[in-house]
Amino acid sequence: MKRVATCALLMFATMQLAQAGRPIETDDASVTAHRTCQLDFWTETSLEVRQDNFNGGCNFLGNGEFSPGLGAVHGNQEDQTLSSLGYKHIFKHFTDSTAGYGLAASREWGRLKSTDESSQETLLTTIASVPLRGEDLLLHLNLGYLQYRDQIQSDNSVFKAAALDYSFNERIGFSVETFSGVEDSLSWRVGARYTLIPDFLQIDASYGSDYGTFQGARAFTVGFGITPGF
């Protein structure tokens, strides 16, 4: 029974790799500005588990973004530490009238503190961002390969994600999305964001769950992002 609970905790913790800045899980065909980093901090809370996260995306090359990440999971069965590393490359940036696309690759490692059991999740995905009403309303599409592995199981699946991202004005934005995780389980999420200081500080929140299991799988996130130049 303990191993089953451990497996469930590992799956929750690694359901999604660090991607676009919260509150959107679906990646978008854009990178932070050249010689700039976007630093995101957020906490995700469900009924039995809390996950604290940090993700940094830095653009040193112009069209590419490196994204290291750290996290900690606090659960009713086990605590876990997380680390991740990713890279996204944009081949064509989207505009208010043309779509953009790119590729992303990332890997996340998890380790249970008490038993030292480990998990690993790898994601390779194509990314497209399509303007529906200029850059105020964007459709983001992801399609790729997701592999999850730990001491108990190994799972390979097709990763699918789609999100509508709406900018109400220069400071306020909203999002709604659906995406698949380990074992092709489908989830949904709605989010909102507010820019406190333009081009520097943003706060955000989101709420979502797996389809058909709202009472047991719902989760809430709250966080902030900063964008310092260098």
PDB file of C-alpha atoms in Angstrom:
ATOM      1  CA  MET A   1       0.000   0.000   0.000  1.00  0.00           C
ATOM      2  CA  LYS A   2       2.846   2.355   0.812  1.00  0.00           C
ATOM      3  CA  ARG A   3       4.424   1.775  -2.597  1.00  0.00           C
ATOM      4  CA  VAL A   4       1.117   2.559  -4.305  1.00  0.00           C
ATOM      5  CA  ALA A   5       0.851   5.836  -2.395  1.00  0.00           C
ATOM      6  CA  THR A   6       4.485   6.598  -3.197  1.00  0.00           C
ATOM      7  CA  CYS A   7       3.840   6.017  -6.888  1.00  0.00           C
ATOM      8  CA  ALA A   8       0.821   8.335  -6.815  1.00  0.00           C
ATOM      9  CA  LEU A   9       2.859  11.054  -5.128  1.00  0.00           C
ATOM     10  CA  LEU A  10       5.639  10.745  -7.713  1.00  0.00           C
ATOM     11  CA  MET A  11       3.099  11.017 -10.530  1.00  0.00           C
ATOM     12  CA  PHE A  12       1.532  14.140  -9.002  1.00  0.00           C
ATOM     13  CA  ALA A  13       4.895  15.790  -8.492  1.00  0.00           C
ATOM     14  CA  THR A  14       6.110  15.161 -12.050  1.00  0.00           C
ATOM     15  CA  MET A  15       2.825  15.528 -13.931  1.00  0.00           C
ATOM     16  CA  GLN A  16       4.196  18.568 -15.742  1.00  0.00           C
ATOM     17  CA  LEU A  17       7.687  19.791 -16.328  1.00  0.00           C
ATOM     18  CA  ALA A  18       8.603  23.417 -15.927  1.00  0.00           C
ATOM     19  CA  GLN A  19       7.376  25.193 -19.028  1.00  0.00           C
ATOM     20  CA  ALA A  20       5.870  28.547 -19.856  1.00  0.00           C
ATOM     21  CA  GLY A  21       5.473  30.945 -16.952  1.00  0.00           C
ATOM     22  CA  ARG A  22       2.542  30.234 -14.683  1.00  0.00           C
ATOM     23  CA  PRO A  23      -0.397  30.016 -14.734  1.00  0.00           C
ATOM     24  CA  ILE A  24      -0.240  28.336 -18.175  1.00  0.00           C
ATOM     25  CA  GLU A  25       1.102  24.755 -18.305  1.00  0.00           C
ATOM     26  CA  THR A  26       0.972  24.660 -22.130  1.00  0.00           C
ATOM     27  CA  ASP A  27       4.189  25.965 -23.652  1.00  0.00           C
ATOM     28  CA  ASP A  28       4.093  28.913 -26.070  1.00  0.00           C
ATOM     29  CA  ALA A  29       6.217  29.714 -29.122  1.00  0.00           C
ATOM     30  CA  SER A  30       8.158  32.519 -27.481  1.00  0.00           C
ATOM     31  CA  VAL A  31      11.220  33.033 -25.336  1.00  0.00           C
ATOM     32  CA  THR A  32      12.169  35.800 -22.982  1.00  0.00           C
ATOM     33  CA  ALA A  33      13.953  38.784 -24.521  1.00  0.00           C
ATOM     34  CA  HIS A  34      17.629  38.427 -25.473  1.00  0.00           C
ATOM     35  CA  ARG A  35      19.956  38.834 -22.466  1.00  0.00           C
ATOM     36  CA  THR A  36      16.989  38.582 -20.069  1.00  0.00           C
ATOM     37  CA  CYS A  37      15.849  35.989 -17.545  1.00  0.00           C
ATOM     38  CA  GLN A  38      12.293  35.237 -16.436  1.00  0.00           C
ATOM     39  CA  LEU A  39      12.181  33.872 -12.875  1.00  0.00           C
ATOM     40  CA  ASP A  40       8.950  32.200 -11.741  1.00  0.00           C
ATOM     41  CA  PHE A  41       8.086  31.168  -8.191  1.00  0.00           C
ATOM     42  CA  TRP A  42       4.821  29.420  -7.338  1.00  0.00           C
ATOM     43  CA  THR A  43       3.111  27.087  -4.886  1.00  0.00           C
ATOM     44  CA  GLU A  44       0.622  24.413  -5.981  1.00  0.00           C
ATOM     45  CA  THR A  45      -1.745  23.032  -3.364  1.00  0.00           C
ATOM     46  CA  SER A  46      -4.124  20.066  -3.684  1.00  0.00           C
ATOM     47  CA  LEU A  47      -6.107  18.196  -1.037  1.00  0.00           C
ATOM     48  CA  GLU A  48      -3.129  16.195   0.280  1.00  0.00           C
ATOM     49  CA  VAL A  49       0.013  17.582  -1.386  1.00  0.00           C
ATOM     50  CA  ARG A  50       1.759  20.964  -1.619  1.00  0.00           C
ATOM     51  CA  GLN A  51       4.491  21.649  -4.168  1.00  0.00           C
ATOM     52  CA  ASP A  52       6.811  24.680  -4.031  1.00  0.00           C
ATOM     53  CA  ASN A  53       8.561  25.546  -7.295  1.00  0.00           C
ATOM     54  CA  PHE A  54      11.191  27.771  -8.880  1.00  0.00           C
ATOM     55  CA  ASN A  55      11.800  27.966 -12.632  1.00  0.00           C
ATOM     56  CA  GLY A  56      14.236  30.219 -14.460  1.00  0.00           C
ATOM     57  CA  GLY A  57      14.229  30.835 -18.198  1.00  0.00           C
ATOM     58  CA  CYS A  58      17.248  32.683 -19.611  1.00  0.00           C
ATOM     59  CA  ASN A  59      17.930  33.724 -23.215  1.00  0.00           C
ATOM     60  CA  PHE A  60      21.630  33.915 -24.053  1.00  0.00           C
ATOM     61  CA  LEU A  61      21.427  33.125 -27.784  1.00  0.00           C
ATOM     62  CA  GLY A  62      18.539  35.162 -29.166  1.00  0.00           C
ATOM     63  CA  ASN A  63      16.124  32.397 -30.246  1.00  0.00           C
ATOM     64  CA  GLY A  64      16.777  29.867 -27.478  1.00  0.00           C
ATOM     65  CA  GLU A  65      15.922  29.681 -23.787  1.00  0.00           C
ATOM     66  CA  PHE A  66      17.539  27.517 -21.090  1.00  0.00           C
ATOM     67  CA  SER A  67      15.267  26.657 -18.131  1.00  0.00           C
ATOM     68  CA  PRO A  68      16.630  25.173 -14.886  1.00  0.00           C
ATOM     69  CA  GLY A  69      14.123  24.428 -12.136  1.00  0.00           C
ATOM     70  CA  LEU A  70      13.920  23.347  -8.482  1.00  0.00           C
ATOM     71  CA  GLY A  71      10.990  22.132  -6.411  1.00  0.00           C
ATOM     72  CA  ALA A  72       9.922  20.463  -3.184  1.00  0.00           C
ATOM     73  CA  VAL A  73       6.838  18.296  -2.615  1.00  0.00           C
ATOM     74  CA  HIS A  74       5.269  18.015   0.829  1.00  0.00           C
ATOM     75  CA  GLY A  75       2.773  15.129   0.962  1.00  0.00           C
ATOM     76  CA  ASN A  76       0.792  13.075   3.399  1.00  0.00           C
ATOM     77  CA  GLN A  77       2.964  10.021   2.653  1.00  0.00           C
ATOM     78  CA  GLU A  78       6.413  11.227   1.586  1.00  0.00           C
ATOM     79  CA  ASP A  79       8.362  14.420   0.908  1.00  0.00           C
ATOM     80  CA  GLN A  80      10.231  14.763  -2.366  1.00  0.00           C
ATOM     81  CA  THR A  81      12.827  17.041  -3.970  1.00  0.00           C
ATOM     82  CA  LEU A  82      12.675  17.971  -7.667  1.00  0.00           C
ATOM     83  CA  SER A  83      15.122  19.380 -10.187  1.00  0.00           C
ATOM     84  CA  SER A  84      14.749  19.985 -13.922  1.00  0.00           C
ATOM     85  CA  LEU A  85      16.553  21.291 -16.977  1.00  0.00           C
ATOM     86  CA  GLY A  86      15.060  22.304 -20.315  1.00  0.00           C
ATOM     87  CA  TYR A  87      15.776  24.073 -23.574  1.00  0.00           C
ATOM     88  CA  LYS A  88      13.346  25.698 -26.030  1.00  0.00           C
ATOM     89  CA  HIS A  89      14.231  26.947 -29.499  1.00  0.00           C
ATOM     90  CA  ILE A  90      11.968  29.181 -31.571  1.00  0.00           C
ATOM     91  CA  PHE A  91      12.251  28.817 -35.345  1.00  0.00           C
ATOM     92  CA  LYS A  92       9.624  31.482 -36.087  1.00  0.00           C
ATOM     93  CA  HIS A  93       8.242  34.057 -33.673  1.00  0.00           C
ATOM     94  CA  PHE A  94       4.506  34.721 -33.845  1.00  0.00           C
ATOM     95  CA  THR A  95       3.153  38.187 -34.674  1.00  0.00           C
ATOM     96  CA  ASP A  96      -0.329  39.683 -34.536  1.00  0.00           C
ATOM     97  CA  SER A  97      -1.108  38.072 -37.913  1.00  0.00           C
ATOM     98  CA  THR A  98       1.209  35.056 -38.340  1.00  0.00           C
ATOM     99  CA  ALA A  99       1.766  31.876 -36.331  1.00  0.00           C
ATOM    100  CA  GLY A 100       5.015  30.964 -34.613  1.00  0.00           C
ATOM    101  CA  TYR A 101       6.518  27.574 -33.857  1.00  0.00           C
ATOM    102  CA  GLY A 102       9.401  25.919 -32.037  1.00  0.00           C
ATOM    103  CA  LEU A 103      10.709  22.816 -30.264  1.00  0.00           C
ATOM    104  CA  ALA A 104      11.335  22.111 -26.571  1.00  0.00           C
ATOM    105  CA  ALA A 105      13.100  19.366 -24.633  1.00  0.00           C
ATOM    106  CA  SER A 106      13.209  18.981 -20.858  1.00  0.00           C
ATOM    107  CA  ARG A 107      13.922  16.449 -18.135  1.00  0.00           C
ATOM    108  CA  GLU A 108      12.843  16.409 -14.497  1.00  0.00           C
ATOM    109  CA  TRP A 109      14.275  14.304 -11.670  1.00  0.00           C
ATOM    110  CA  GLY A 110      12.463  13.530  -8.414  1.00  0.00           C
ATOM    111  CA  ARG A 111      13.780  11.892  -5.244  1.00  0.00           C
ATOM    112  CA  LEU A 112      11.898  10.790  -2.142  1.00  0.00           C
ATOM    113  CA  LYS A 113      13.672  12.057   0.972  1.00  0.00           C
ATOM    114  CA  SER A 114      12.965   9.107   3.271  1.00  0.00           C
ATOM    115  CA  THR A 115      13.599   6.143   0.922  1.00  0.00           C
ATOM    116  CA  ASP A 116      15.859   7.790  -1.674  1.00  0.00           C
ATOM    117  CA  GLU A 117      13.642   6.366  -4.447  1.00  0.00           C
ATOM    118  CA  SER A 118      13.945   8.348  -7.664  1.00  0.00           C
ATOM    119  CA  SER A 119      11.792   9.211 -10.662  1.00  0.00           C
ATOM    120  CA  GLN A 120      12.547  10.719 -14.048  1.00  0.00           C
ATOM    121  CA  GLU A 121      10.333  12.423 -16.612  1.00  0.00           C
ATOM    122  CA  THR A 122      11.392  13.415 -20.137  1.00  0.00           C
ATOM    123  CA  LEU A 123       9.387  15.600 -22.520  1.00  0.00           C
ATOM    124  CA  LEU A 124      10.075  16.347 -26.196  1.00  0.00           C
ATOM    125  CA  THR A 125       7.436  18.540 -27.798  1.00  0.00           C
ATOM    126  CA  THR A 126       6.585  20.699 -30.782  1.00  0.00           C
ATOM    127  CA  ILE A 127       5.056  24.103 -30.047  1.00  0.00           C
ATOM    128  CA  ALA A 128       2.819  26.385 -32.115  1.00  0.00           C
ATOM    129  CA  SER A 129       1.224  29.715 -31.193  1.00  0.00           C
ATOM    130  CA  VAL A 130      -1.563  31.005 -33.445  1.00  0.00           C
ATOM    131  CA  PRO A 131      -2.989  34.562 -33.203  1.00  0.00           C
ATOM    132  CA  LEU A 132      -6.801  34.489 -33.233  1.00  0.00           C
ATOM    133  CA  ARG A 133      -7.345  38.204 -32.603  1.00  0.00           C
ATOM    134  CA  GLY A 134      -3.950  39.765 -32.914  1.00  0.00           C
ATOM    135  CA  GLU A 135      -1.709  39.085 -29.923  1.00  0.00           C
ATOM    136  CA  ASP A 136      -4.607  39.725 -27.516  1.00  0.00           C
ATOM    137  CA  LEU A 137      -6.037  36.223 -28.091  1.00  0.00           C
ATOM    138  CA  LEU A 138      -3.605  33.377 -28.786  1.00  0.00           C
ATOM    139  CA  LEU A 139      -4.057  29.640 -29.272  1.00  0.00           C
ATOM    140  CA  HIS A 140      -1.077  27.586 -28.063  1.00  0.00           C
ATOM    141  CA  LEU A 141      -0.729  23.960 -29.233  1.00  0.00           C
ATOM    142  CA  ASN A 142       1.743  21.316 -28.000  1.00  0.00           C
ATOM    143  CA  LEU A 143       2.284  17.805 -29.335  1.00  0.00           C
ATOM    144  CA  GLY A 144       5.132  15.562 -28.286  1.00  0.00           C
ATOM    145  CA  TYR A 145       6.508  12.523 -26.475  1.00  0.00           C
ATOM    146  CA  LEU A 146       6.360  12.063 -22.687  1.00  0.00           C
ATOM    147  CA  GLN A 147       8.241   9.372 -20.758  1.00  0.00           C
ATOM    148  CA  TYR A 148       7.897   8.751 -17.022  1.00  0.00           C
ATOM    149  CA  ARG A 149       9.989   6.229 -15.086  1.00  0.00           C
ATOM    150  CA  ASP A 150      10.500   5.229 -11.452  1.00  0.00           C
ATOM    151  CA  GLN A 151      11.236   2.030  -9.491  1.00  0.00           C
ATOM    152  CA  ILE A 152       7.613   0.901  -9.802  1.00  0.00           C
ATOM    153  CA  GLN A 153       6.596   1.705 -13.367  1.00  0.00           C
ATOM    154  CA  SER A 154       7.641   3.019 -16.754  1.00  0.00           C
ATOM    155  CA  ASP A 155       5.162   4.841 -18.965  1.00  0.00           C
ATOM    156  CA  ASN A 156       5.449   6.286 -22.479  1.00  0.00           C
ATOM    157  CA  SER A 157       2.682   8.445 -23.889  1.00  0.00           C
ATOM    158  CA  VAL A 158       1.821  11.147 -26.410  1.00  0.00           C
ATOM    159  CA  PHE A 159       1.838  14.576 -24.791  1.00  0.00           C
ATOM    160  CA  LYS A 160      -1.005  16.855 -25.899  1.00  0.00           C
ATOM    161  CA  ALA A 161      -1.847  20.365 -24.725  1.00  0.00           C
ATOM    162  CA  ALA A 162      -3.911  23.315 -25.936  1.00  0.00           C
ATOM    163  CA  ALA A 163      -4.493  26.722 -24.341  1.00  0.00           C
ATOM    164  CA  LEU A 164      -6.337  29.942 -25.062  1.00  0.00           C
ATOM    165  CA  ASP A 165      -4.431  32.951 -23.722  1.00  0.00           C
ATOM    166  CA  TYR A 166      -6.357  36.244 -23.561  1.00  0.00           C
ATOM    167  CA  SER A 167      -4.838  39.645 -22.719  1.00  0.00           C
ATOM    168  CA  PHE A 168      -7.590  41.926 -21.420  1.00  0.00           C
ATOM    169  CA  ASN A 169      -5.202  44.876 -21.367  1.00  0.00           C
ATOM    170  CA  GLU A 170      -1.493  45.510 -20.817  1.00  0.00           C
ATOM    171  CA  ARG A 171      -1.706  44.385 -17.174  1.00  0.00           C
ATOM    172  CA  ILE A 172      -4.471  41.740 -16.959  1.00  0.00           C
ATOM    173  CA  GLY A 173      -4.614  38.361 -18.682  1.00  0.00           C
ATOM    174  CA  PHE A 174      -6.587  35.119 -18.495  1.00  0.00           C
ATOM    175  CA  SER A 175      -6.062  31.567 -19.750  1.00  0.00           C
ATOM    176  CA  VAL A 176      -7.926  28.273 -20.105  1.00  0.00           C
ATOM    177  CA  GLU A 177      -6.272  25.031 -21.161  1.00  0.00           C
ATOM    178  CA  THR A 178      -6.398  21.250 -21.350  1.00  0.00           C
ATOM    179  CA  PHE A 179      -3.385  18.932 -21.314  1.00  0.00           C
ATOM    180  CA  SER A 180      -2.367  15.286 -20.865  1.00  0.00           C
ATOM    181  CA  GLY A 181       0.104  13.961 -18.335  1.00  0.00           C
ATOM    182  CA  VAL A 182       1.415  10.579 -17.238  1.00  0.00           C
ATOM    183  CA  GLU A 183      -0.707   7.649 -18.526  1.00  0.00           C
ATOM    184  CA  ASP A 184      -2.553  10.083 -20.845  1.00  0.00           C
ATOM    185  CA  SER A 185      -4.663  11.427 -17.972  1.00  0.00           C
ATOM    186  CA  LEU A 186      -6.407  14.622 -19.120  1.00  0.00           C
ATOM    187  CA  SER A 187      -6.510  17.760 -16.987  1.00  0.00           C
ATOM    188  CA  TRP A 188      -7.913  21.272 -17.279  1.00  0.00           C
ATOM    189  CA  ARG A 189      -6.799  24.562 -15.770  1.00  0.00           C
ATOM    190  CA  VAL A 190      -7.991  28.178 -15.736  1.00  0.00           C
ATOM    191  CA  GLY A 191      -5.668  31.015 -14.778  1.00  0.00           C
ATOM    192  CA  ALA A 192      -5.318  34.753 -14.312  1.00  0.00           C
ATOM    193  CA  ARG A 193      -2.333  37.094 -14.126  1.00  0.00           C
ATOM    194  CA  TYR A 194      -1.736  40.712 -13.220  1.00  0.00           C
ATOM    195  CA  THR A 195       1.352  42.809 -13.993  1.00  0.00           C
ATOM    196  CA  LEU A 196       2.334  44.930 -10.996  1.00  0.00           C
ATOM    197  CA  ILE A 197       5.402  46.487 -12.625  1.00  0.00           C
ATOM    198  CA  PRO A 198       5.520  46.383 -16.463  1.00  0.00           C
ATOM    199  CA  ASP A 199       8.375  44.261 -17.854  1.00  0.00           C
ATOM    200  CA  PHE A 200       9.493  43.330 -14.327  1.00  0.00           C
ATOM    201  CA  LEU A 201       6.931  41.873 -11.850  1.00  0.00           C
ATOM    202  CA  GLN A 202       3.811  39.753 -12.389  1.00  0.00           C
ATOM    203  CA  ILE A 203       1.546  37.837  -9.995  1.00  0.00           C
ATOM    204  CA  ASP A 204      -0.639  34.925 -11.094  1.00  0.00           C
ATOM    205  CA  ALA A 205      -3.014  32.218  -9.912  1.00  0.00           C
ATOM    206  CA  SER A 206      -4.707  29.166 -11.411  1.00  0.00           C
ATOM    207  CA  TYR A 207      -7.237  26.464 -10.547  1.00  0.00           C
ATOM    208  CA  GLY A 208      -7.776  23.070 -12.167  1.00  0.00           C
ATOM    209  CA  SER A 209      -8.209  19.320 -11.905  1.00  0.00           C
ATOM    210  CA  ASP A 210      -8.229  16.046 -13.813  1.00  0.00           C
ATOM    211  CA  TYR A 211     -11.384  15.473 -15.842  1.00  0.00           C
ATOM    212  CA  GLY A 212     -13.986  13.455 -13.938  1.00  0.00           C
ATOM    213  CA  THR A 213     -12.146  13.561 -10.600  1.00  0.00           C
ATOM    214  CA  PHE A 214     -12.673  17.141  -9.432  1.00  0.00           C
ATOM    215  CA  GLN A 215     -13.220  16.284  -5.754  1.00  0.00           C
ATOM    216  CA  GLY A 216      -9.980  14.329  -5.429  1.00  0.00           C
ATOM    217  CA  ALA A 217      -7.588  16.009  -7.873  1.00  0.00           C
ATOM    218  CA  ARG A 218      -8.346  19.729  -7.818  1.00  0.00           C
ATOM    219  CA  ALA A 219      -5.339  21.996  -7.279  1.00  0.00           C
ATOM    220  CA  PHE A 220      -4.737  25.721  -6.802  1.00  0.00           C
ATOM    221  CA  THR A 221      -1.575  27.658  -7.644  1.00  0.00           C
ATOM    222  CA  VAL A 222      -0.407  31.128  -6.701  1.00  0.00           C
ATOM    223  CA  GLY A 223       2.908  32.690  -7.615  1.00  0.00           C
ATOM    224  CA  PHE A 224       4.868  35.582  -9.073  1.00  0.00           C
ATOM    225  CA  GLY A 225       7.434  36.162 -11.788  1.00  0.00           C
ATOM    226  CA  ILE A 226      10.206  38.694 -12.191  1.00  0.00           C
ATOM    227  CA  THR A 227      12.110  39.599 -15.375  1.00  0.00           C
ATOM    228  CA  PRO A 228      15.529  41.096 -14.612  1.00  0.00           C
ATOM    229  CA  GLY A 229      17.908  42.080 -17.421  1.00  0.00           C
ATOM    230  CA  PHE A 230      21.623  41.273 -17.433  1.00  0.00           C
TER     231      PHE A 230
END
